[in-house]
mmCIF file of C-alpha atoms (C1' of nucleotides) in Angstrom:
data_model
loop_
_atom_site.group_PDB
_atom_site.id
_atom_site.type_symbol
_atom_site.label_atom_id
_atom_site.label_comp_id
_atom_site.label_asym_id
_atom_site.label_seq_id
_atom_site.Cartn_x
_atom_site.Cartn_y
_atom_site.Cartn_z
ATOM 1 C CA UNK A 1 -47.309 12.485 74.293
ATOM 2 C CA UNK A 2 -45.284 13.133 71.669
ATOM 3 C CA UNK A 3 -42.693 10.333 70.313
ATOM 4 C CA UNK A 4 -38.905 11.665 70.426
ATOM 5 C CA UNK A 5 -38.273 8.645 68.583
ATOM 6 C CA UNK A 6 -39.450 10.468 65.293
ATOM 7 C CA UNK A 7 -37.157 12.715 63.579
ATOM 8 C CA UNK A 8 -37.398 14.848 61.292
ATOM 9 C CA UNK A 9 -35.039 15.670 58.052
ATOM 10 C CA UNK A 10 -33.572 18.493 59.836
ATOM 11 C CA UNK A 11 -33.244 17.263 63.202
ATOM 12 C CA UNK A 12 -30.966 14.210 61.061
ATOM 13 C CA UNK A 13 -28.854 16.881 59.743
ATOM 14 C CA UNK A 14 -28.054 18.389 62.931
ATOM 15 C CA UNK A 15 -27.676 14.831 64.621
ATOM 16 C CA UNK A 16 -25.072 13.402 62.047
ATOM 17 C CA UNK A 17 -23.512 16.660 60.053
ATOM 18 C CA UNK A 18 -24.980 16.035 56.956
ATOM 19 C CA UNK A 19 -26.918 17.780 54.692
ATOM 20 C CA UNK A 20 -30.937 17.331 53.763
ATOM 21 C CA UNK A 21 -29.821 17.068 50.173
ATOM 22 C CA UNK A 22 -27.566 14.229 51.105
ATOM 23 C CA UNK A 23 -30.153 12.224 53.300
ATOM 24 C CA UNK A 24 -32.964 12.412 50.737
ATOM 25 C CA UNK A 25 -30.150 11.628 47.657
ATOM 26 C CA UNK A 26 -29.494 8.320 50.077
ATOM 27 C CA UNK A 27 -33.626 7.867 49.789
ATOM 28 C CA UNK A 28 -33.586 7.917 46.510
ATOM 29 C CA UNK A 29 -30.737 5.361 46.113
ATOM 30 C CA UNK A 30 -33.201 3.505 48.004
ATOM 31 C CA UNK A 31 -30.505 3.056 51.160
ATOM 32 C CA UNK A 32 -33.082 4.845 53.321
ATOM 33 C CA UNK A 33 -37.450 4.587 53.043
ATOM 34 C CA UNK A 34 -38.860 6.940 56.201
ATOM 35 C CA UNK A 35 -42.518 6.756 56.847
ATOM 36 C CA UNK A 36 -44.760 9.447 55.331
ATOM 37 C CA UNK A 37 -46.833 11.882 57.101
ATOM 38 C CA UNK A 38 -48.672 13.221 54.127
ATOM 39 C CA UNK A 39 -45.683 14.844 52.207
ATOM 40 C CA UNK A 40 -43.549 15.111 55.163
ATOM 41 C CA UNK A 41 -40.423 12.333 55.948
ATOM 42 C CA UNK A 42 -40.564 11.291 59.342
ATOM 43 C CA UNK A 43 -36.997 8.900 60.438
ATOM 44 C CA UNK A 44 -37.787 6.160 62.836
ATOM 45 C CA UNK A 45 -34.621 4.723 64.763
ATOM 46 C CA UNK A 46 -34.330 2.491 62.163
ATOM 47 C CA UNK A 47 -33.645 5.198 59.745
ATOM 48 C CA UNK A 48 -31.431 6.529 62.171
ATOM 49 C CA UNK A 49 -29.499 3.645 62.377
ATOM 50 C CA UNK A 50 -29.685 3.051 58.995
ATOM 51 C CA UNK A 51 -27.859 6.297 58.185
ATOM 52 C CA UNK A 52 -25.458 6.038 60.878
ATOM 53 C CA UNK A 53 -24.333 2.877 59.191
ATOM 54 C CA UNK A 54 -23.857 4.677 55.818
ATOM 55 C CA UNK A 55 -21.815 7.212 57.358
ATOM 56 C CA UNK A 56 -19.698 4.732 58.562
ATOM 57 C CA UNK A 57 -19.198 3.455 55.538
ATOM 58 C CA UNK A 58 -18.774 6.611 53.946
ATOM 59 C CA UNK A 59 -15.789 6.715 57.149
ATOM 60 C CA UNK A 60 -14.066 4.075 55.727
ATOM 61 C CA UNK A 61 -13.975 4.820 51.944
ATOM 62 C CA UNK A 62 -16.539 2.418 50.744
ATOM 63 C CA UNK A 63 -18.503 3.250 48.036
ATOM 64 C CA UNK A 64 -22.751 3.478 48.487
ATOM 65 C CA UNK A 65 -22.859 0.793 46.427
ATOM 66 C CA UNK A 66 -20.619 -1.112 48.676
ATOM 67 C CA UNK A 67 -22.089 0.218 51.470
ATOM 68 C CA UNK A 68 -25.223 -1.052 50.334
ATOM 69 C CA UNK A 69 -24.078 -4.125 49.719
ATOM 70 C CA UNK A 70 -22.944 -4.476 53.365
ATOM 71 C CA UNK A 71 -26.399 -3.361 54.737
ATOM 72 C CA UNK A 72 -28.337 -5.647 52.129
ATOM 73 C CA UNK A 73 -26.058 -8.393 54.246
ATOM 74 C CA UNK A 74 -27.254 -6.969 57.785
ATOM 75 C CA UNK A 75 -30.841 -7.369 57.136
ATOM 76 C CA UNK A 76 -31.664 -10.224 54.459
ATOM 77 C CA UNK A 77 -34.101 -12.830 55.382
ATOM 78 C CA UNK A 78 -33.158 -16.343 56.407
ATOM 79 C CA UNK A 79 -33.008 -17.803 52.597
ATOM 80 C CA UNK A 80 -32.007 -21.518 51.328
ATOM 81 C CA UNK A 81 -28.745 -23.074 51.064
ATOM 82 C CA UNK A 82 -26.927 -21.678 48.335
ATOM 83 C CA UNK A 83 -27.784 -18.070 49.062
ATOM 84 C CA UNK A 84 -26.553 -18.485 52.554
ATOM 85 C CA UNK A 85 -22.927 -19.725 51.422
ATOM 86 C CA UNK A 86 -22.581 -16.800 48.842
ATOM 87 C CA UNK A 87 -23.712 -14.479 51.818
ATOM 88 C CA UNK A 88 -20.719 -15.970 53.429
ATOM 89 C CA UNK A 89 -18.793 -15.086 50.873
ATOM 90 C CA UNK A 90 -19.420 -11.845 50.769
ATOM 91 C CA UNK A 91 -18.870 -11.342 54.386
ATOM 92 C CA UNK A 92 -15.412 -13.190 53.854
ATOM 93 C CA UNK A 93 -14.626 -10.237 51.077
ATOM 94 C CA UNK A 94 -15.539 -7.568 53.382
ATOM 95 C CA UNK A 95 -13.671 -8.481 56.072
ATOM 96 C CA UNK A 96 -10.504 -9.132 54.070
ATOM 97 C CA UNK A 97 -10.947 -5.801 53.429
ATOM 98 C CA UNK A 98 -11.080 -4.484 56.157
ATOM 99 C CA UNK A 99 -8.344 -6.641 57.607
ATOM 100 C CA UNK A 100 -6.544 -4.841 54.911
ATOM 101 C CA UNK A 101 -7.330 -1.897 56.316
ATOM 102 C CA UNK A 102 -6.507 -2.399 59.151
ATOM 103 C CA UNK A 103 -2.941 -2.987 58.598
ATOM 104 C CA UNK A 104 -2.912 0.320 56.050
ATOM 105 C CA UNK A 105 -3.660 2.063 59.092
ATOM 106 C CA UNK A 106 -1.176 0.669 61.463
ATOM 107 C CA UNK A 107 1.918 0.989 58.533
ATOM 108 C CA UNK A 108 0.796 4.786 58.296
ATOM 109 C CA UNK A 109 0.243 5.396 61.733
ATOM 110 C CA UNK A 110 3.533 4.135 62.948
ATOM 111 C CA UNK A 111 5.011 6.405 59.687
ATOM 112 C CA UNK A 112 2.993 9.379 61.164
ATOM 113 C CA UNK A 113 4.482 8.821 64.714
ATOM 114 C CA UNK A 114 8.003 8.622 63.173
ATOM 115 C CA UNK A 115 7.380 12.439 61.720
ATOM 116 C CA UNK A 116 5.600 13.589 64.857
ATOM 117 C CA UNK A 117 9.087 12.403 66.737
ATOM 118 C CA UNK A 118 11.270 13.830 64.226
ATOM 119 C CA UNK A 119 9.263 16.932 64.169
ATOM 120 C CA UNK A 120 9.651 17.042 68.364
ATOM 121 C CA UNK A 121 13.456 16.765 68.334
ATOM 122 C CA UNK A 122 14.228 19.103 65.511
ATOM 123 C CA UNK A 123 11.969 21.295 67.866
ATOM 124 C CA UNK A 124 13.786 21.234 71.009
ATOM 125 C CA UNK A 125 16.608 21.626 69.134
ATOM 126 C CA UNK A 126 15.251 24.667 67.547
ATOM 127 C CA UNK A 127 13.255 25.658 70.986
ATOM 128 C CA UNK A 128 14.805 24.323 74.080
ATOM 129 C CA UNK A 129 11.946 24.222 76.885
ATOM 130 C CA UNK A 130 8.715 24.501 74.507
ATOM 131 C CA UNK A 131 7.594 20.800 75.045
ATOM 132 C CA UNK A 132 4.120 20.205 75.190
ATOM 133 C CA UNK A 133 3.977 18.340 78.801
ATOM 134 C CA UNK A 134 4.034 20.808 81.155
ATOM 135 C CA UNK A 135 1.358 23.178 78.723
ATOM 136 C CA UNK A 136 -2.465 23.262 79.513
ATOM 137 C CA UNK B 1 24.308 -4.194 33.768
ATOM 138 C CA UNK B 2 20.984 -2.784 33.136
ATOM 139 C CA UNK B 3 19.301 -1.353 36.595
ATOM 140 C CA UNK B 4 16.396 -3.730 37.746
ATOM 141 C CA UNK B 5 15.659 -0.745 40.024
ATOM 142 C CA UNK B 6 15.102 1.723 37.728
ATOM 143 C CA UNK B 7 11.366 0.933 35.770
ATOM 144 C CA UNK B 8 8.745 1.570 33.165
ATOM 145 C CA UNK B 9 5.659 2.674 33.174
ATOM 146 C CA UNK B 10 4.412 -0.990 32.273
ATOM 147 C CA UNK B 11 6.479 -2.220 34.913
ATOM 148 C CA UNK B 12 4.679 -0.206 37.590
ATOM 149 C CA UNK B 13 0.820 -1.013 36.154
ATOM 150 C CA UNK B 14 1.523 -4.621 36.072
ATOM 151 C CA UNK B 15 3.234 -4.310 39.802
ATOM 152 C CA UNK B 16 0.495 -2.681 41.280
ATOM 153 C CA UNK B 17 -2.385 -3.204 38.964
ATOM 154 C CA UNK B 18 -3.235 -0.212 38.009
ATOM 155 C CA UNK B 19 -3.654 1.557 34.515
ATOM 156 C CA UNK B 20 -0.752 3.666 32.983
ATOM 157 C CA UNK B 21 -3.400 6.465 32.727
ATOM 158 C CA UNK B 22 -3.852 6.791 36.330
ATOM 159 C CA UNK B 23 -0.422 7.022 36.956
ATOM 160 C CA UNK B 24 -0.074 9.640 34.456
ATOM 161 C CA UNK B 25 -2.742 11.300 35.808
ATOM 162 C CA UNK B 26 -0.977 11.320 39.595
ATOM 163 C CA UNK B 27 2.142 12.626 37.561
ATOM 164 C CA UNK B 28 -0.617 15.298 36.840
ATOM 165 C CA UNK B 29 -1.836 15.817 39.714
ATOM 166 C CA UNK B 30 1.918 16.671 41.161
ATOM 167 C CA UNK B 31 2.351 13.583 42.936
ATOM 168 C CA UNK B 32 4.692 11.929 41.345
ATOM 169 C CA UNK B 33 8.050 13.258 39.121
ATOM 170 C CA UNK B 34 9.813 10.096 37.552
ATOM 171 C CA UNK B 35 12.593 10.969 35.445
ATOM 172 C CA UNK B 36 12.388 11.359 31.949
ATOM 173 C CA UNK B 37 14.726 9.456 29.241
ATOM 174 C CA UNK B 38 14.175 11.789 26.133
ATOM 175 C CA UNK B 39 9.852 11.361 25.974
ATOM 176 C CA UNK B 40 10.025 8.286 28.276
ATOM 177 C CA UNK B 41 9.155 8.254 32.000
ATOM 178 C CA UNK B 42 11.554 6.536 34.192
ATOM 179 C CA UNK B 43 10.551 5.516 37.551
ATOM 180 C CA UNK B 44 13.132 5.214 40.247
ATOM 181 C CA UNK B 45 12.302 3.379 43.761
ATOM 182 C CA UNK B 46 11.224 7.038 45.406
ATOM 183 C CA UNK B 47 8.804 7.050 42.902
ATOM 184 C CA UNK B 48 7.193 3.445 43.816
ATOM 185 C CA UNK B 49 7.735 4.552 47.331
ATOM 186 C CA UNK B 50 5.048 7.205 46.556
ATOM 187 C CA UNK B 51 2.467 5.386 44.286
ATOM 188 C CA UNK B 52 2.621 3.104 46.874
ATOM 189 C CA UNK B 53 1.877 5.849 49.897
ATOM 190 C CA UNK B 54 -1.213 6.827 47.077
ATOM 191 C CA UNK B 55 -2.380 3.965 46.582
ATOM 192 C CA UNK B 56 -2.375 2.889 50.598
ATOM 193 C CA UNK B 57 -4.379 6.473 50.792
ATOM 194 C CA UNK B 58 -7.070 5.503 48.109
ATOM 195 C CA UNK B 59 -7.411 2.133 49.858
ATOM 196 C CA UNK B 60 -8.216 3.717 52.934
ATOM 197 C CA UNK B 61 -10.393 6.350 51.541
ATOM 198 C CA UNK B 62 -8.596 8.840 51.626
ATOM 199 C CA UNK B 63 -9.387 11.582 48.626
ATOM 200 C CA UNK B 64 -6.109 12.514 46.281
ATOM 201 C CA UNK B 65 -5.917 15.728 48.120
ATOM 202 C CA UNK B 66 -5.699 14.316 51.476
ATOM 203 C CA UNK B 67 -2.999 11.882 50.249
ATOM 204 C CA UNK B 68 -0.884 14.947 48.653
ATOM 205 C CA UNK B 69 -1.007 16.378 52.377
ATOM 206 C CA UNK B 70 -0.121 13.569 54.008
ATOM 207 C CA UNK B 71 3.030 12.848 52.197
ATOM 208 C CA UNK B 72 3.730 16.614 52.335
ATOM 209 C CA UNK B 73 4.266 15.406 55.666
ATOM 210 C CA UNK B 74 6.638 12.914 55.044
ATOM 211 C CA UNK B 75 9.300 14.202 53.049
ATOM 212 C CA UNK B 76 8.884 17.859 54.145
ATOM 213 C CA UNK B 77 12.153 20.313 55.077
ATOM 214 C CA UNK B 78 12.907 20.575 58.606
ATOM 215 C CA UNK B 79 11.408 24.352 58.995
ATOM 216 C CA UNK B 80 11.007 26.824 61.204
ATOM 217 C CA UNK B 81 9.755 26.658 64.895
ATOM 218 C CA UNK B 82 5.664 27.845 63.888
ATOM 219 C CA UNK B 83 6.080 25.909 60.779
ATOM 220 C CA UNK B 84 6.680 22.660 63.035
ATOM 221 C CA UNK B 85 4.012 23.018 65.422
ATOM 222 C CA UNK B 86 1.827 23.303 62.269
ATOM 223 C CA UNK B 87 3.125 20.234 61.209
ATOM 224 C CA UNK B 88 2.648 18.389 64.508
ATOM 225 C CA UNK B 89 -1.278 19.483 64.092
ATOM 226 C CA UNK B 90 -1.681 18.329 60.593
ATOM 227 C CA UNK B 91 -0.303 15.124 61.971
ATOM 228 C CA UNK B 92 -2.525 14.820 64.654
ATOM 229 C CA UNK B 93 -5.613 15.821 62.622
ATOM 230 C CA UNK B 94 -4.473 12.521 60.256
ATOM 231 C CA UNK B 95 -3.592 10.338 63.574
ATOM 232 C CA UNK B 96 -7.470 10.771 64.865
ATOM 233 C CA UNK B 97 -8.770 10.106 61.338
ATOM 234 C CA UNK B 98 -7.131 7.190 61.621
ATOM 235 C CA UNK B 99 -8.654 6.021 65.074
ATOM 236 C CA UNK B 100 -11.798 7.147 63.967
ATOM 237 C CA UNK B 101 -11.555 4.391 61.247
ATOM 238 C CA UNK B 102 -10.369 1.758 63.471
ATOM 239 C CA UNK B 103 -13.047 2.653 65.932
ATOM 240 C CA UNK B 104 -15.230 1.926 62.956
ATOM 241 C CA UNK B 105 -13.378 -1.047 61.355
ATOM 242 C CA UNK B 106 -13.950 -3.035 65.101
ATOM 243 C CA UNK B 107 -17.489 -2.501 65.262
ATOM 244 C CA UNK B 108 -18.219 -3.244 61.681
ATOM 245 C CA UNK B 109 -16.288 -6.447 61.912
ATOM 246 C CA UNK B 110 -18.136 -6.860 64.988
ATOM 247 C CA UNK B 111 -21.312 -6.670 62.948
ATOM 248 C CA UNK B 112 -20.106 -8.991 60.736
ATOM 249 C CA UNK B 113 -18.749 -11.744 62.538
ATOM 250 C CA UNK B 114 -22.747 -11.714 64.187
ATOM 251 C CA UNK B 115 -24.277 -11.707 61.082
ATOM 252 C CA UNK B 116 -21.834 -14.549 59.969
ATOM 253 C CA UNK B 117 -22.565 -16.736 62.928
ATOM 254 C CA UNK B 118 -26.200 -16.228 62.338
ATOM 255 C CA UNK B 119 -25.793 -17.403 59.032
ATOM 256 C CA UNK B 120 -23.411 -20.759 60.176
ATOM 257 C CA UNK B 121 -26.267 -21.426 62.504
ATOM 258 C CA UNK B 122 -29.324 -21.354 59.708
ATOM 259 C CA UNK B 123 -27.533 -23.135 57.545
ATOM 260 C CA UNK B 124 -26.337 -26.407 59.982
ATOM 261 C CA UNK B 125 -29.928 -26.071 60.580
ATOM 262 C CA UNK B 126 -31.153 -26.504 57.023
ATOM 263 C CA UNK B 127 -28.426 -29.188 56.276
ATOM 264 C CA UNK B 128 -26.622 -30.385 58.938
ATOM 265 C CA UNK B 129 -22.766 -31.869 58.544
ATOM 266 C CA UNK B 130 -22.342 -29.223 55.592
ATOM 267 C CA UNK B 131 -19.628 -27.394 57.688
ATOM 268 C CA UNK B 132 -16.725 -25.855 56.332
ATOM 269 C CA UNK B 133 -14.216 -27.652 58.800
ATOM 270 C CA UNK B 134 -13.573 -30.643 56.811
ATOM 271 C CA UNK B 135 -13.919 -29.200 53.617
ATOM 272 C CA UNK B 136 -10.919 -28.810 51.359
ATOM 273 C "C1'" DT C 1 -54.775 36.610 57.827
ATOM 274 C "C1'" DT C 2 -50.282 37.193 56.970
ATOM 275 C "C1'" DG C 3 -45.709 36.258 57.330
ATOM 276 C "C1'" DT C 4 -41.915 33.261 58.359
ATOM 277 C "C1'" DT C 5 -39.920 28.840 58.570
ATOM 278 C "C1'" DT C 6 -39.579 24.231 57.171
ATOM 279 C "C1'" DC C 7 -40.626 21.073 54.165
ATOM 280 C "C1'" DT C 8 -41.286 19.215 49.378
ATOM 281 C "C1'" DT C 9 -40.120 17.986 44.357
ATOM 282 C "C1'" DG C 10 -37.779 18.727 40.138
ATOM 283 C "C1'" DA C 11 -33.879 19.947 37.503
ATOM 284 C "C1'" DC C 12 -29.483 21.426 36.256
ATOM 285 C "C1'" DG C 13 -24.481 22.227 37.964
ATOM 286 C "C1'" DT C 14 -20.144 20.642 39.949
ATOM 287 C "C1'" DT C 15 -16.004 18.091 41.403
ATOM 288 C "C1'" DA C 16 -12.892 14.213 41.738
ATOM 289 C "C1'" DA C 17 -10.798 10.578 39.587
ATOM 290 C "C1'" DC C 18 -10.081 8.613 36.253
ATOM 291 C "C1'" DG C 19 -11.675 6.123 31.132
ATOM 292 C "C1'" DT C 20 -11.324 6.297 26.317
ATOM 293 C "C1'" DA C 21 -10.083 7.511 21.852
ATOM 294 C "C1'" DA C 22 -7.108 9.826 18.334
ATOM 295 C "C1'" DA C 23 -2.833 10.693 16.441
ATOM 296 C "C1'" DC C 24 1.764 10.506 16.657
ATOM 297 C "C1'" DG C 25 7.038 9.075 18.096
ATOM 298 C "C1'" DT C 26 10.621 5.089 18.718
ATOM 299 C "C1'" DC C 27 12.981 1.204 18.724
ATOM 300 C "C1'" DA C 28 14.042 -3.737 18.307
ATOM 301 C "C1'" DA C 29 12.750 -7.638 15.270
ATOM 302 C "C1'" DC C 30 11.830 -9.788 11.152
ATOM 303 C "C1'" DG D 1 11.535 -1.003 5.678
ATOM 304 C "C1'" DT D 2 7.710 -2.189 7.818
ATOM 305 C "C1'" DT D 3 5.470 -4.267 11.585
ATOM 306 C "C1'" DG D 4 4.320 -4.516 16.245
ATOM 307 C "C1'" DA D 5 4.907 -3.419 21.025
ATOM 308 C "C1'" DC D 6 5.348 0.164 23.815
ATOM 309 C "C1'" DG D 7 5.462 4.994 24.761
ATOM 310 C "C1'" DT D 8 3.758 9.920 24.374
ATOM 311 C "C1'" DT D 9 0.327 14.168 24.388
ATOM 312 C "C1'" DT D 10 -4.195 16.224 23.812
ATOM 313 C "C1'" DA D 11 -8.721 16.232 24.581
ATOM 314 C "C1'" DC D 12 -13.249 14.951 25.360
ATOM 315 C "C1'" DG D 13 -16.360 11.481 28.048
ATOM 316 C "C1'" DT D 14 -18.045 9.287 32.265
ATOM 317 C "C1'" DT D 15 -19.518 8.137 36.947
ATOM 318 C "C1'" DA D 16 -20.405 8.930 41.792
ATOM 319 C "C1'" DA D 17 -22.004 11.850 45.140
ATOM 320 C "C1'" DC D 18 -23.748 15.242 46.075
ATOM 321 C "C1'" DG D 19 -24.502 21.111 45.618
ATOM 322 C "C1'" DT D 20 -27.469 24.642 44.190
ATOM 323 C "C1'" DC D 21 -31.091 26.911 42.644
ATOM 324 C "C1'" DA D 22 -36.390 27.511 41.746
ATOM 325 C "C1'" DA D 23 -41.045 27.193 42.868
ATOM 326 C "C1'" DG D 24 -44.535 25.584 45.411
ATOM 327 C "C1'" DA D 25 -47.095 23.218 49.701
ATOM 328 C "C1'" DA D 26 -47.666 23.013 54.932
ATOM 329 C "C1'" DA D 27 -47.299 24.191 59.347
ATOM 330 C "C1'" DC D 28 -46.524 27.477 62.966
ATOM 331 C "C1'" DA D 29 -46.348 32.286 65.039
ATOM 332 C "C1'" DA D 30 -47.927 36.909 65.545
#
DNA sequence: TTGTTTCTTGACGTTAACGTAAACGTCAAC
DNA sequence: GTTGACGTTTACGTTAACGTCAAGAAACAA
């Protein structure tokens, strides 16, 4: 019975888009560490999940060093007092940013939907009856 | 009566805290065309209007490129009838980047708000009536 | 056994987005 | 009339995040 569970580098590539390059260049930043079968990488889910967490990062314009920043806070140990407050910290900083973000991307989406309307009319001036409602 | 509207290059790095050589370098880049007094750039409010579109872009990771398109968009001539359909798919391309990342931003703050309760939780373990309610 | 993929490890190349330094103009202030 | 404070251009440097070979090992198929 084999395990589905393991991947290998080239069944990552097709599952998330990316390149082998890029997935052992995120190895060697030491964001990812797959078992070894011999020479071979084999990606457990954790890998998987791993990456899919950098991508998402990658998404949203952080950095890898942010990025690994962010992880670093996913999966630290328990630790004393101090360590625990600047953790908080940190997790206060990233989501200000994002909360920042966030309202970047409502501003330009309402902007966006102000063009898309202004686009529309200046159509049906242009080209009476060539909505898109009635289409497909 | 000197117009408060019309500013330096200073001006604009201390108002959005960035260096004069990146603005220079958007200048470059195409994206930006203050006026010029003799040697000296002058930058009027359209011009503030736009660093500030860039730097909204760059904040939500957008690449310089990306940016340029997007205010393309904006302050693009009405156009013909193909021309405007194009238009209306650009915009929609940008509209589902943008969900994408908010998909993104809710889980990861999601994430976060876990790993930040987990962390509230070890710590009024470890010392107990060190909250942060009271504080301040 | 012999190809044909698929993997591996170097190592150098590339692009975007600026940083940094040199060398020079300009204009108000002292 | 020179001294700063600001501005300019030109040009080379830097960093992040990979791309792109090259050359060999491993596994799998015919």
């Amino acid at each position: 019975m084999t395990d589905t569970t393991v991947k290998t580098i080239a069944d990552l590539t097709r599952e998330f888009g990316v390149t082998a390059r890029t997935i052992r260049f995120y190895e060697a930043e030491g964001m990812l560490s797959p078992e070894r079968a011999g020479t071979q990488r084999l990606y457990h889910p954790r890998d998987r999940v791993r990456l899919k967490l950098i991508l998402r990062g990658k998404r949203l314009g952080f950095s890898l060093a942010e990025i690994r920043e962010i992880i670093d806070l996913y999966d630290s140990a328990p630790g004393e007092v101090a360590q625990l407050h600047h953790f908080l910290d940190k997790i206060a900083e990233r989501r200000a940013d994002l909360a920042q973000k966030q309202r970047d991307i409502e501003v330009t989406m309402k902007e966006l939907q102000q063009v898309e309307e202004s686009c529309r009319s200046r159509l049906s001036e242009l080209a009476p009856r060539d909505g898109r409602e009635a289409a497909e």
